[in-house]
Short mmCIF file of C-alpha atoms in Angstrom, two decimals:
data_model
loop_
_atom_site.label_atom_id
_atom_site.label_comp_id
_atom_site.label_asym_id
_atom_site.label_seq_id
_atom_site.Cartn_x
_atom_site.Cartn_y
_atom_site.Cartn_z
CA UNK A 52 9.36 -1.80 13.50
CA UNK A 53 9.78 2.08 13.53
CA UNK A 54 6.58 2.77 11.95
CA UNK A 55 2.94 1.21 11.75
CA UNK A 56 -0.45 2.66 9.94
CA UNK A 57 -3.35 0.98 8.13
CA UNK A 58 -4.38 -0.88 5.00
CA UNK A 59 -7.72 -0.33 3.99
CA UNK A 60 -9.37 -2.50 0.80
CA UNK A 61 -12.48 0.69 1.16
CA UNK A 62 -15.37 -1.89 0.54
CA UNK A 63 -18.42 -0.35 0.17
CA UNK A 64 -21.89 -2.39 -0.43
CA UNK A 65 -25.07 -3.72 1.59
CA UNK A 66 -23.73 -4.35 4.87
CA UNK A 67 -26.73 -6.84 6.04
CA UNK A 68 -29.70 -5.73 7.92
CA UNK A 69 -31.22 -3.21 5.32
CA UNK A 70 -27.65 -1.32 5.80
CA UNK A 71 -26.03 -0.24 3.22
CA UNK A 72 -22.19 2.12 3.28
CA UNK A 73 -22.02 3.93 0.28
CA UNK A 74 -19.22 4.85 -1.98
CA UNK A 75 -19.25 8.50 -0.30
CA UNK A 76 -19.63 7.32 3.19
CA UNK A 77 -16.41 5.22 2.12
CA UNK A 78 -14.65 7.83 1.51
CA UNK A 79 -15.84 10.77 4.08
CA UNK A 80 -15.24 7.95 6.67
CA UNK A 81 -11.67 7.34 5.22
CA UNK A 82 -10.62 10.87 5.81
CA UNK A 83 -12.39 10.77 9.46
CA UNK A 84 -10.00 7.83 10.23
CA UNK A 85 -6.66 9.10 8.87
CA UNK A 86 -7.46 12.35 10.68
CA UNK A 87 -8.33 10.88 14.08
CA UNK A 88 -5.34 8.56 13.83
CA UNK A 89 -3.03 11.83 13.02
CA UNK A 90 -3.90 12.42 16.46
CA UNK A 91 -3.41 9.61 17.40
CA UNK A 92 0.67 9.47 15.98
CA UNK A 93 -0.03 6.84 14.15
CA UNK A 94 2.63 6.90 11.00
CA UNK A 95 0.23 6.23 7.74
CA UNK A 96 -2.85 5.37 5.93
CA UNK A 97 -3.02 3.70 2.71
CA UNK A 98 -5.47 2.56 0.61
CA UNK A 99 -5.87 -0.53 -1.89
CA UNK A 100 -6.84 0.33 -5.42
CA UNK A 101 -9.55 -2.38 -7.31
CA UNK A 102 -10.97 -1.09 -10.53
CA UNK A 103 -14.95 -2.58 -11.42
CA UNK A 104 -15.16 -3.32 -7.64
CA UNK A 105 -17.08 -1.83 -4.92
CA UNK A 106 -13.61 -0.43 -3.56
CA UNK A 107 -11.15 2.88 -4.15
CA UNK A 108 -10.47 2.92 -7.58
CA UNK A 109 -9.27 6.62 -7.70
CA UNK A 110 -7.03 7.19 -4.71
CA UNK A 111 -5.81 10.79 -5.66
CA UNK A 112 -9.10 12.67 -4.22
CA UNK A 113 -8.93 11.03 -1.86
CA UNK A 114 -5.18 10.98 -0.37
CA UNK A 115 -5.49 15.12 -1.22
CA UNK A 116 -8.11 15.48 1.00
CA UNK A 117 -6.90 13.48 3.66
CA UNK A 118 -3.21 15.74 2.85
CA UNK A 119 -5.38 18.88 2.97
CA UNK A 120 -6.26 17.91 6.57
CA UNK A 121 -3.68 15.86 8.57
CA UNK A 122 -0.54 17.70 9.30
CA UNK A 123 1.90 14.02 10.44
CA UNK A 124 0.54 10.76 9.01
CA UNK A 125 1.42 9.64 5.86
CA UNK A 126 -0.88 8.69 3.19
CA UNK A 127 -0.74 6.27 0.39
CA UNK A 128 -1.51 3.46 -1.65
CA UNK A 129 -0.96 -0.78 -1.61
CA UNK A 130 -1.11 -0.38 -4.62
CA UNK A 131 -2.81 1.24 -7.83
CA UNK A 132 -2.50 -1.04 -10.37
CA UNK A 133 -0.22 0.47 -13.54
CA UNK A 134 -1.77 -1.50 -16.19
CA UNK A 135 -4.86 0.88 -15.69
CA UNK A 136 -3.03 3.86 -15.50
CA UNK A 137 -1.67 6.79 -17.76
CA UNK A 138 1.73 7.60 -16.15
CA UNK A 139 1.94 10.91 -16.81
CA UNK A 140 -1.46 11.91 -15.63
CA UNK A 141 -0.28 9.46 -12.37
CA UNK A 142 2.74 11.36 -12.01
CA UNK A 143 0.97 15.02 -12.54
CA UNK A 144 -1.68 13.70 -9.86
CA UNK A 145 1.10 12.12 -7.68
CA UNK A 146 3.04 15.03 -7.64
CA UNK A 147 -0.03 17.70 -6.85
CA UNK A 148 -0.58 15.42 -3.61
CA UNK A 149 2.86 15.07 -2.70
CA UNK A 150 2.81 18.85 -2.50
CA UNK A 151 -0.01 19.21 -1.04
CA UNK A 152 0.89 17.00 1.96
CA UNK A 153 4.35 18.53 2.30
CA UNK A 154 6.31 15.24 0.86
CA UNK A 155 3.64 12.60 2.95
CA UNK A 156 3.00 10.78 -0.11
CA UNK A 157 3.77 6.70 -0.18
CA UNK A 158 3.46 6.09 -3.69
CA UNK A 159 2.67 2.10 -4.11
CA UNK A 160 2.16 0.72 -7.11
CA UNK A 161 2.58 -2.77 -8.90
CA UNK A 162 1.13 -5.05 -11.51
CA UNK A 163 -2.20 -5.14 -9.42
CA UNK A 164 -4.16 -7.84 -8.16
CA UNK A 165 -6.47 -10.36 -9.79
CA UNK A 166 -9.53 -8.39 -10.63
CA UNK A 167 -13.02 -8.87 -10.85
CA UNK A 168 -13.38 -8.60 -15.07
CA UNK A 169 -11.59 -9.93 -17.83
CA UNK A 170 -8.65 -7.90 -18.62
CA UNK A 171 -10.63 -4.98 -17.75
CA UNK A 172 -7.47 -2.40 -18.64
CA UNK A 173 -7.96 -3.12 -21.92
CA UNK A 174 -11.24 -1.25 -21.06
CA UNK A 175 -9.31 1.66 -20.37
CA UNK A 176 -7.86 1.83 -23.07
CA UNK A 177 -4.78 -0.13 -22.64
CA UNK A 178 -4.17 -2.80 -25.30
CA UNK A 179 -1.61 -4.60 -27.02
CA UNK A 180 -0.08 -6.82 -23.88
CA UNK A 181 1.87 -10.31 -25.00
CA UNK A 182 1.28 -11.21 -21.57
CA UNK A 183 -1.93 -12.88 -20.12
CA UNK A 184 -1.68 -10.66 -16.97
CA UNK A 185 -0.92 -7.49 -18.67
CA UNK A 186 2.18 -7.28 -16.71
CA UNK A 187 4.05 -5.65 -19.85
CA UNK A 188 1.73 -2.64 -19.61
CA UNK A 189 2.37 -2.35 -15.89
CA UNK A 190 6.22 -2.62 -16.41
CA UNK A 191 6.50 -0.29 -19.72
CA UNK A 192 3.46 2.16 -18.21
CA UNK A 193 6.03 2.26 -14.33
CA UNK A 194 9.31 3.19 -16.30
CA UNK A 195 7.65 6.26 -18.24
CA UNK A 196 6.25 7.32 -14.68
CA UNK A 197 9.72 7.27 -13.17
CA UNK A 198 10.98 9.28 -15.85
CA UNK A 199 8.44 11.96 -15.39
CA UNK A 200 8.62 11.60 -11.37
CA UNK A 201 12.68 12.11 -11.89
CA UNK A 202 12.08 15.68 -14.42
CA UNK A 203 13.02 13.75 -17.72
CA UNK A 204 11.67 15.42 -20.52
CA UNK A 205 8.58 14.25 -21.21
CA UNK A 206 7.71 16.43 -24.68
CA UNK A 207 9.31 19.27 -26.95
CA UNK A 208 8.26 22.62 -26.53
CA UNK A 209 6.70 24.67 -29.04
CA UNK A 210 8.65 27.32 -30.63
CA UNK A 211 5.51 29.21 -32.32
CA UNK A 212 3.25 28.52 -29.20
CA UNK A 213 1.52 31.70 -27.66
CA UNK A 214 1.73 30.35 -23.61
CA UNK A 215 5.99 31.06 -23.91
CA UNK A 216 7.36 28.68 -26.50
CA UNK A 217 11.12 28.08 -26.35
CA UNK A 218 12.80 24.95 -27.87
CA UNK A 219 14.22 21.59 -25.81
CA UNK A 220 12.42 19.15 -23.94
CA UNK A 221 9.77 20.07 -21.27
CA UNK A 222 8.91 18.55 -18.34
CA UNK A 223 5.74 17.41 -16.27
CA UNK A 224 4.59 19.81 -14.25
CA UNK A 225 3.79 20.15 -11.18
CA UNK A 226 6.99 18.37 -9.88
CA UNK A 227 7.98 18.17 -6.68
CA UNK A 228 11.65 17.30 -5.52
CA UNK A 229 11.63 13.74 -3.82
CA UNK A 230 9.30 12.08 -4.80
CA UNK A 231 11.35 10.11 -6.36
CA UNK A 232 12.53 8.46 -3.04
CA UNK A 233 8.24 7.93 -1.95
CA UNK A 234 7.31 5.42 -4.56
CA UNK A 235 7.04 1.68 -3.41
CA UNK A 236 6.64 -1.46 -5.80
CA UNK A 237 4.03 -4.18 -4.65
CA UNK A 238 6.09 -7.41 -5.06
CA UNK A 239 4.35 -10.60 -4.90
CA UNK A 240 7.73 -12.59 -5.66
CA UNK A 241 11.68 -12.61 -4.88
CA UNK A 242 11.93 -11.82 -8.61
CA UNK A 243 9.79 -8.78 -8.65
CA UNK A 244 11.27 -7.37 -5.27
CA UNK A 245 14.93 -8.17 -6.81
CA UNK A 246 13.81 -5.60 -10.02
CA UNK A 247 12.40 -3.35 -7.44
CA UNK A 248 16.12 -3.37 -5.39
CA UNK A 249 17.64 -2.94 -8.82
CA UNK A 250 15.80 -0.01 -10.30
CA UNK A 251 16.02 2.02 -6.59
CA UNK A 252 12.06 2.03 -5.17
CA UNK A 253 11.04 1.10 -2.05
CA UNK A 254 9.57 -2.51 -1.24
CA UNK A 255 5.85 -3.35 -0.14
CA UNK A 256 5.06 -7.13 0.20
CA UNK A 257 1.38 -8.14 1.63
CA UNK A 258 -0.09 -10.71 2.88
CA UNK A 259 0.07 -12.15 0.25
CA UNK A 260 2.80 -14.22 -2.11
CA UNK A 261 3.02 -15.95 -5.05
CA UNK A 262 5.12 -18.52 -4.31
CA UNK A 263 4.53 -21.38 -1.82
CA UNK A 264 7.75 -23.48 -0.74
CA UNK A 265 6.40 -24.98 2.88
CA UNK A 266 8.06 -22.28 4.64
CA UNK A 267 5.36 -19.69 6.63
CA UNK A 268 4.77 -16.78 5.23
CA UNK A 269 7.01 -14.58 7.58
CA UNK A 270 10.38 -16.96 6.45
CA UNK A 271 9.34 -16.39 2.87
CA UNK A 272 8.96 -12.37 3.17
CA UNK A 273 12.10 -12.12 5.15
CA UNK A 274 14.29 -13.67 2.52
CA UNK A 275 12.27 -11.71 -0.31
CA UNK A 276 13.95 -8.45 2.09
CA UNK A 277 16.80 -9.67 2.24
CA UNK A 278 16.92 -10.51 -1.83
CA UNK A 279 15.19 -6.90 -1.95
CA UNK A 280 18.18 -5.18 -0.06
CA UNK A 281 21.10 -6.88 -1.82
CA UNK A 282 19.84 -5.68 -5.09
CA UNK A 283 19.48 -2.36 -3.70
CA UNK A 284 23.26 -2.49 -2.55
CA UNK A 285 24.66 -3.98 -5.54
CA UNK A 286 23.00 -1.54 -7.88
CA UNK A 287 24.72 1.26 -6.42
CA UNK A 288 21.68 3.06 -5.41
CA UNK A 289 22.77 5.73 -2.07
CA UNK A 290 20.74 5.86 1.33
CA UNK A 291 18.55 2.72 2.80
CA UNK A 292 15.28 1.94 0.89
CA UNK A 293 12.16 1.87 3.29
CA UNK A 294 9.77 -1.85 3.44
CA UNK A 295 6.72 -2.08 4.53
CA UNK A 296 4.82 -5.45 5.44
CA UNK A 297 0.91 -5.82 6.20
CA UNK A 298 -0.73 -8.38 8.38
CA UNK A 299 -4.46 -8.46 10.09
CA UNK A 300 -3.47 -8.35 13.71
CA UNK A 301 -6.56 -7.44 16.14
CA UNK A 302 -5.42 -6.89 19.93
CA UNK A 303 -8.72 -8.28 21.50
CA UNK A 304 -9.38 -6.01 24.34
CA UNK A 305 -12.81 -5.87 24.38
CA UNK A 306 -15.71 -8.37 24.14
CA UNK A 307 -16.36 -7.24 21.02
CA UNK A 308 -13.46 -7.34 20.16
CA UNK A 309 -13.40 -11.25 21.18
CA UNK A 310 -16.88 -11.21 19.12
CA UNK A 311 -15.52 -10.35 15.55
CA UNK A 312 -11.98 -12.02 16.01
CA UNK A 313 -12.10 -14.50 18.57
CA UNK A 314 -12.08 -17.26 16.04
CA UNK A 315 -9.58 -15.90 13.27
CA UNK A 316 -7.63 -18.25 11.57
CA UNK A 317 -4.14 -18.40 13.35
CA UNK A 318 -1.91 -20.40 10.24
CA UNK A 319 -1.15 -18.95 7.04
CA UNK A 320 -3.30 -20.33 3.91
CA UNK A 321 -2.32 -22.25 0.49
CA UNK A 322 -3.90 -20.95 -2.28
CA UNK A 323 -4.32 -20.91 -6.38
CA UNK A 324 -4.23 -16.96 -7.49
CA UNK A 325 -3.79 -16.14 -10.76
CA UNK A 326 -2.94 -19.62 -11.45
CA UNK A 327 0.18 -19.58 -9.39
CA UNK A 328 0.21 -21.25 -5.79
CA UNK A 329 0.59 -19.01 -3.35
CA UNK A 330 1.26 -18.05 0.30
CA UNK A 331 -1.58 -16.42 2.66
CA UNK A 332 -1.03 -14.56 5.77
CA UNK A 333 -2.57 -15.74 9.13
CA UNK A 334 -4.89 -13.45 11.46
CA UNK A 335 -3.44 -12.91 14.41
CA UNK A 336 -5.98 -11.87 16.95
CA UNK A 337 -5.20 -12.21 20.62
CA UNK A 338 -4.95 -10.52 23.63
CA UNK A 339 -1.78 -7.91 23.81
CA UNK A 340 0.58 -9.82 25.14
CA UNK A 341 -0.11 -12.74 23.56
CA UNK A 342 0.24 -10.66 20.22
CA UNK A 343 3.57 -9.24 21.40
CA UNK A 344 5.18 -12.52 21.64
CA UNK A 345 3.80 -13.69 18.71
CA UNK A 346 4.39 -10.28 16.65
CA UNK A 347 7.98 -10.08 18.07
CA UNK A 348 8.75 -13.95 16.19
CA UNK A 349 7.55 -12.55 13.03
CA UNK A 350 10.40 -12.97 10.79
CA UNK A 351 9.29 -10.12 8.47
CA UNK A 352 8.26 -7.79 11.01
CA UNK A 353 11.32 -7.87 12.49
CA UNK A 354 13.10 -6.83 8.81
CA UNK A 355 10.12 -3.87 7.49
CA UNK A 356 10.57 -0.37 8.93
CA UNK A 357 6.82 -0.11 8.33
CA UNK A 358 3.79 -2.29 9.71
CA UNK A 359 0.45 -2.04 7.91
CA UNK A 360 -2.66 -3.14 9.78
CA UNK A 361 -5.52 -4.24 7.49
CA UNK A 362 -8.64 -2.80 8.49
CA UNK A 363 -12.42 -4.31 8.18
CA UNK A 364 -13.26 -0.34 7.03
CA UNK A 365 -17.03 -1.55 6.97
CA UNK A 366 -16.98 -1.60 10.69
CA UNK A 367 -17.00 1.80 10.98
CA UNK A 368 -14.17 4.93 12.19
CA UNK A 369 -14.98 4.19 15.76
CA UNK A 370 -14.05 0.93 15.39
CA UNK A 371 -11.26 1.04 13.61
CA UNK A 372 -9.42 4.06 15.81
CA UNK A 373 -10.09 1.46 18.77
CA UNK A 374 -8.26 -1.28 16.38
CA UNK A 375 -5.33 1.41 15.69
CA UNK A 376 -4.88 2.62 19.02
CA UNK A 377 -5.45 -0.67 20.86
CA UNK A 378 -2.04 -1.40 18.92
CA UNK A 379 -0.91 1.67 19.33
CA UNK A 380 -0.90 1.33 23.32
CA UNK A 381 -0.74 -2.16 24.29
CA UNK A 382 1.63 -3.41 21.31
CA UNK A 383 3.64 -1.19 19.31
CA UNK A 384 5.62 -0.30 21.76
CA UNK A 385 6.82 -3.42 22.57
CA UNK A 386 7.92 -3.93 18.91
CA UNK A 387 10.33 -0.44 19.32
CA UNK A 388 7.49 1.89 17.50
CA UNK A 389 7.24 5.99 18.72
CA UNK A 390 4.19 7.58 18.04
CA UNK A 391 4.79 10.91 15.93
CA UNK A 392 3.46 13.18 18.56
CA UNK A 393 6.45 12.20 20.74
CA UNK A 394 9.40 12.78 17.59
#
């Protein structure tokens, strides 16, 4: 593991008692975090993208803010779902924050998760899918982004136009050089991290998987790597292709720490999502070295260059530092990681 960060799913809502975190709290207190673990060296934030949900839906604020105000960690996304999106708006926006942040961007995108409304791209504008996930619109909606991303033309100039005309194809602008080589696919499956080897993007898996053979969840997302990388080579595609996988892990240091975690589940889950059967990640939640042996077993750990940390983001920025840099001292380092203020 050579780097580590957090996943946060930005829930926002009544938070019992007569409390309630709003949408903007959600967000101010998102850029508080990223900026005190900055200090912290911790490597990234990213941020999970639900549309009709009290979560992010629009990352790009967001991630520029938190750009306009870090000056190490890397921010991103797991992941914005393409079937909402217009890629060449995404790829202008992606772009304008890549720059911003001096090439911190981790683009992550996918076919999104199950959602809270029925079909509710189509909402957006985005009709016409054969499929009943919509994963056609994600698919076609990812290759025209890559081809803006890589400078393809994306439109013919005007010769009569008064703003400098000219004749050929044009391309999106801003642009900035390398982002390219920043944009992850979520894959859920060995078949979608295969395609994601193939076509030369970066691998995210979760804690989550859509496929449930017996084997624990680690097992399953180390062979999806390995599946991941071999496409990679095969394809031709130059330089090694970053991974990133996230778990909830809680170092319990604290009493309250033992308060909210003491009881986590500690074996991964079976589940029906989206009508497939699926794999769920475990909690792990024990004291440090406890987690380090346990962490240090983790099949999938052991294969990512990048550890994301799920976050309860309700539970405030104080909290959540002491989650980030509990790990930070008492476990990381066991598991090889450098904070950035030492590189």
């Amino acid at each position: 593991m050579e780097r580590f960060g957090t996943l946060s799913f930005g829930h926002y809502g009544p938070l019992g008692g007569g409390r309630i975190l709003t949408a903007r709290d959600s967000m101010l207190q998102a850029i508080d975090l990223a900026q005190g673990m900055d200090e912290l060296g911790v490597n990234g934030v990213y941020f999970r993208v639900h549309h009709f949900a009290r979560q992010q839906s629009s990352p790009m604020p967001l991630l520029a803010a938190i750009a306009a105000t870090t000056s190490r960690i890397e921010m991103g996304t797991g992941v914005i779902d393409m079937r909402y999106e217009n890629p060449l708006y995404l790829a202008e926006e992606a772009a304008s924050v890549d720059l911003i942040s001096g090439g911190r961007l981790a683009l992550g995108v996918s076919r999104g998760s199950p959602e809270s409304v029925v079909r509710g791209y189509e909402a957006f504008g985005y009709i016409g899918s054969d499929d009943e996930r919509g994963a056609d619109i994600a698919r076609a909606h990812f290759d025209t982004f890559l081809r803006a991303v890589d400078g393809a033309p994306m439109a013919q100039r005007d010769p009569a136009s008064p703003f400098g005309g000219g004749t050929g194809g044009q391309q999106i602008e801003p642009h900035s050089v390398g982002l390219r080589s920043r944009v992850w696919w979520g894959a859920g499956n060995r078949d979608s991290a295969r395609w994601a080897g193939r076509i030369g993007v970066n691998l995210m898996s979760s804690t989550l998987l859509t496929e449930a053979t017996g084997q624990p969840l680690d097992v399953l997302q180390a062979e999806q790597i390995d599946e991941f990388r071999a496409a990679w080579a095969e394809a031709g595609h130059e330089g090694t292709p970053r991974v990133s996988v996230s778990r909830s892990i809680f170092p319990i240091t604290t009493a309250q720490d033992a308060m909210y975690f003491g009881r986590s589940q500690d074996q991964d889950g079976i589940g029906i999502i989206d009508g497939v059967r699926s794999t769920f990640g475990r909690t792990y939640a024990a004291e440090p070295d406890v987690l380090i042996e346990q962490l240090q077993q983790d099949a999938a750990i052991a294969a990512a260059d990048t550890l994301m940390l799920t976050i309860p983001s309700q539970l405030g920025v104080e909290f959540n530092l002491h989650v980030a840099e509990s790990f930070a001292q008492y476990v990381a380092p066991a598991l090889g990681w450098v904070p950035t203020t030492e590189k």
